[in-house]
Amino acid sequence: MSISEPPEETVADVVIVDYGLGNLRSATRGLERAGADVTISDDPDDFADADGIVLPGVGAFSEGMENAGPFREPLREAAERGQPVFGICLGMQMLLTTSEEADREGEGDVVGLDFIPGENVRFAEGEKVPHMGWNEIDVERDHPLVEGVDGEYAYFVHSYYASPDDEDAVVATTDYGVEFPSVIASEAGNVFGTQFHPEKSGETGLKILRNFVSICAERD
């Protein structure tokens, strides 16, 4: 089977969190091609029965956390149960503790989900922002999410990047004037995120999504 062809049957049930921000349609199509049965939901009660949870996101950190407020505790409970929780772009940044973006926009201290302790920081002056377009993924350590994608290219759109407190949280990096984490994961390994958009990253993104679906399927 070509990697571009959808699988003959779904292998995992995945919930995409609908909190008002995120490219839900593209994420759904990508996950379905990767072998997931996808439910888009704004009901945290749907989380418990899912094999995995996706937190997408496009926009500002403060707005994302405001909208995601009702999901904070259910997501924490899912992570503690060992369910895979996958943050994409803003969704990845929300996995951390804080972001310079909120302070920069005069919105005060905004607390993220704090699944991966750290801060999101803005690219230095002189770097064109947003960082937009295709860039290389350099895998730094083993994690099932990045199997088979070292040296591949993915699609980015962002002005801030993750700076985890623990270097071991960094799974892969990308160079844009500075080497920044493009894939991160929690100490337990079941909470992780990509700064790039796998649903917009062609064959590389499909590999990532299939890896995610395989992680979800292994919980059965």
Coordinates of C-alpha atoms in Angstrom, one line a residue:
M1 CA 0.0 0.0 0.0
S2 CA 1.3 3.5 -0.9
I3 CA 1.6 5.8 2.1
S4 CA -0.8 8.2 0.3
E5 CA -3.6 5.6 0.2
P6 CA -6.1 5.4 3.0
P7 CA -6.0 2.2 5.0
E8 CA -8.8 -0.3 4.4
E9 CA -10.1 0.0 8.0
T10 CA -9.7 2.4 10.9
V11 CA -7.5 1.3 13.7
A12 CA -8.1 3.9 16.4
D13 CA -10.8 6.3 17.7
V14 CA -9.5 9.9 17.9
V15 CA -11.2 13.0 19.3
I16 CA -10.3 16.4 18.0
V17 CA -11.0 19.0 20.6
D18 CA -13.2 21.8 19.2
Y19 CA -12.5 24.8 21.4
G20 CA -13.1 27.4 18.6
L21 CA -9.5 27.6 17.2
G22 CA -7.9 25.2 14.8
N23 CA -8.1 23.8 11.3
L24 CA -10.5 21.0 12.1
R25 CA -11.4 20.0 8.6
S26 CA -7.8 19.5 7.4
A27 CA -6.8 17.8 10.7
T28 CA -9.8 15.4 10.3
R29 CA -9.0 14.5 6.7
G30 CA -5.4 13.9 7.6
L31 CA -6.2 11.7 10.5
E32 CA -8.8 9.7 8.5
R33 CA -6.2 9.1 5.9
A34 CA -3.9 7.9 8.7
G35 CA -6.4 5.3 9.8
A36 CA -8.4 7.1 12.5
D37 CA -12.1 7.2 13.1
V38 CA -12.4 10.9 14.0
T39 CA -14.9 12.7 16.2
I40 CA -14.8 16.5 16.5
S41 CA -16.1 17.3 19.9
D42 CA -16.6 20.2 22.3
D43 CA -17.8 17.8 25.0
P44 CA -15.1 16.6 27.5
D45 CA -17.2 13.6 28.3
D46 CA -16.1 12.2 24.9
F47 CA -12.4 12.1 25.9
A48 CA -12.5 9.1 28.2
D49 CA -13.5 6.6 25.6
A50 CA -11.1 7.9 22.9
D51 CA -7.8 6.1 22.0
G52 CA -6.2 9.5 21.5
I53 CA -6.9 13.2 21.7
V54 CA -5.8 15.9 19.3
L55 CA -5.5 19.6 20.4
P56 CA -5.2 21.7 17.2
G57 CA -4.7 25.4 17.2
V58 CA -4.2 28.5 15.1
G59 CA -4.0 31.9 16.7
A60 CA -2.9 33.6 19.9
F61 CA -1.8 31.8 23.1
S62 CA -4.1 33.8 25.4
E63 CA -7.2 33.3 23.3
G64 CA -6.4 29.6 23.0
M65 CA -6.1 29.1 26.7
E66 CA -9.2 31.2 27.4
N67 CA -11.2 29.1 25.0
A68 CA -9.7 25.8 26.3
G69 CA -10.5 26.7 29.9
P70 CA -13.4 24.1 30.2
F71 CA -11.1 21.4 28.8
R72 CA -8.1 22.0 31.1
E73 CA -9.1 19.5 33.8
P74 CA -10.4 16.8 31.4
L75 CA -7.2 17.0 29.4
R76 CA -5.1 16.7 32.5
E77 CA -7.2 13.6 33.5
A78 CA -6.7 12.1 30.0
A79 CA -2.9 12.7 30.2
E80 CA -2.8 11.1 33.7
R81 CA -4.7 8.1 32.4
G82 CA -2.0 7.6 29.8
Q83 CA -4.1 8.6 26.8
P84 CA -2.0 10.1 23.9
V85 CA -2.6 13.8 23.8
F86 CA -1.3 15.5 20.6
G87 CA -0.9 19.3 20.3
I88 CA -0.5 20.8 16.9
C89 CA 1.0 24.3 16.3
L90 CA -0.7 26.5 18.9
G91 CA -2.0 23.3 20.5
M92 CA 1.7 22.3 21.1
Q93 CA 2.5 25.7 22.6
M94 CA -0.5 25.3 24.9
L95 CA 1.1 22.2 26.4
L96 CA 3.7 24.4 28.0
T97 CA 3.4 26.6 31.1
T98 CA 3.5 30.2 29.8
S99 CA 4.1 32.2 26.7
E100 CA 5.8 35.6 26.0
E101 CA 3.0 36.3 23.5
A102 CA 0.5 37.1 26.2
D103 CA 2.8 39.5 28.0
R104 CA 3.9 41.1 24.7
E105 CA 0.2 41.7 23.8
G106 CA -0.4 43.3 27.2
E107 CA -2.7 40.5 28.3
G108 CA -0.8 39.6 31.5
D109 CA 0.2 36.2 32.7
V110 CA -1.6 33.4 31.0
V111 CA -1.1 29.9 32.3
G112 CA -0.9 27.1 29.8
L113 CA -1.8 23.4 30.4
D114 CA 1.7 22.9 32.0
F115 CA 2.0 19.3 30.8
I116 CA 5.5 20.1 29.6
P117 CA 7.1 22.7 31.9
G118 CA 8.5 25.6 29.9
E119 CA 7.9 28.9 28.1
N120 CA 7.1 29.9 24.5
V121 CA 9.4 32.6 23.3
R122 CA 9.4 34.9 20.2
F123 CA 12.0 34.6 17.5
A124 CA 14.7 37.2 18.0
E125 CA 14.7 40.6 16.3
G126 CA 16.0 40.3 12.8
E127 CA 14.3 37.0 12.1
K128 CA 11.4 37.3 9.7
V129 CA 8.2 36.4 11.5
P130 CA 6.1 34.4 11.1
H131 CA 8.4 31.6 10.3
M132 CA 6.3 30.3 7.3
G133 CA 6.9 27.5 4.9
W134 CA 8.8 24.3 4.6
N135 CA 11.7 23.4 6.9
E136 CA 13.7 20.4 8.0
I137 CA 13.0 18.2 11.0
D138 CA 16.1 16.9 12.8
V139 CA 15.2 14.1 15.2
E140 CA 17.2 14.4 18.4
R141 CA 15.9 11.3 20.3
D142 CA 13.7 8.3 19.8
H143 CA 9.9 8.7 20.1
P144 CA 7.3 6.7 18.2
L145 CA 5.8 10.0 16.8
V146 CA 8.8 10.8 14.7
E147 CA 9.7 7.3 13.5
G148 CA 10.8 7.6 9.8
V149 CA 10.8 11.4 9.5
D150 CA 14.4 12.4 10.4
G151 CA 15.6 14.9 7.8
E152 CA 12.2 15.3 6.2
Y153 CA 10.5 18.6 5.6
A154 CA 7.3 19.9 7.2
Y155 CA 5.2 23.0 6.9
F156 CA 5.4 25.8 9.6
V157 CA 3.5 29.0 10.4
H158 CA 4.5 30.5 13.8
S159 CA 6.2 33.5 15.5
Y160 CA 6.8 31.8 18.8
Y161 CA 8.5 28.6 19.7
A162 CA 8.7 26.2 22.7
S163 CA 11.5 26.4 25.2
P164 CA 11.0 23.5 27.6
D165 CA 12.7 23.6 31.0
D166 CA 13.9 20.0 30.5
E167 CA 16.1 19.4 27.4
D168 CA 14.9 15.8 27.4
A169 CA 11.5 17.1 26.4
V170 CA 12.9 18.0 23.0
V171 CA 12.3 15.2 20.4
A172 CA 13.2 17.1 17.2
T173 CA 14.6 20.5 16.3
T174 CA 14.4 22.8 13.3
D175 CA 16.8 25.6 12.3
Y176 CA 15.5 29.1 11.6
G177 CA 18.3 31.4 12.6
V178 CA 18.1 29.6 16.0
E179 CA 17.7 25.9 16.6
F180 CA 14.2 25.5 18.1
P181 CA 12.2 22.5 19.3
S182 CA 9.8 21.4 16.5
V183 CA 8.6 18.3 18.3
I184 CA 8.3 18.0 22.1
A185 CA 7.1 15.3 24.5
S186 CA 6.3 15.0 28.2
E187 CA 8.4 12.9 30.5
A188 CA 5.8 10.1 30.5
G189 CA 5.9 10.3 26.7
N190 CA 2.1 10.2 26.0
V191 CA 1.7 14.0 25.7
F192 CA 3.5 15.5 22.7
G193 CA 3.2 18.1 20.1
T194 CA 4.5 19.4 16.7
Q195 CA 5.1 23.1 16.0
F196 CA 4.5 22.3 12.3
H197 CA 1.2 21.3 10.8
P198 CA 1.3 17.6 9.9
E199 CA -2.1 17.9 8.1
K200 CA -0.4 20.4 5.7
S201 CA 2.9 18.6 5.4
G202 CA 2.3 16.1 2.6
E203 CA 3.8 12.7 2.9
T204 CA 5.9 13.7 5.9
G205 CA 2.9 14.9 7.8
L206 CA 1.0 11.7 6.9
K207 CA 3.8 9.6 8.4
I208 CA 3.5 11.7 11.6
L209 CA -0.2 11.2 11.7
R210 CA 0.1 7.5 11.0
N211 CA 2.6 7.2 13.8
F212 CA 0.2 9.0 16.1
V213 CA -2.7 6.6 15.1
S214 CA -0.4 3.6 15.8
I215 CA 0.4 5.0 19.2
C216 CA -3.3 5.3 19.9
A217 CA -4.0 1.8 18.6
E218 CA -1.4 0.3 21.0
R219 CA -3.6 1.3 23.9
D220 CA -6.2 -1.3 23.0

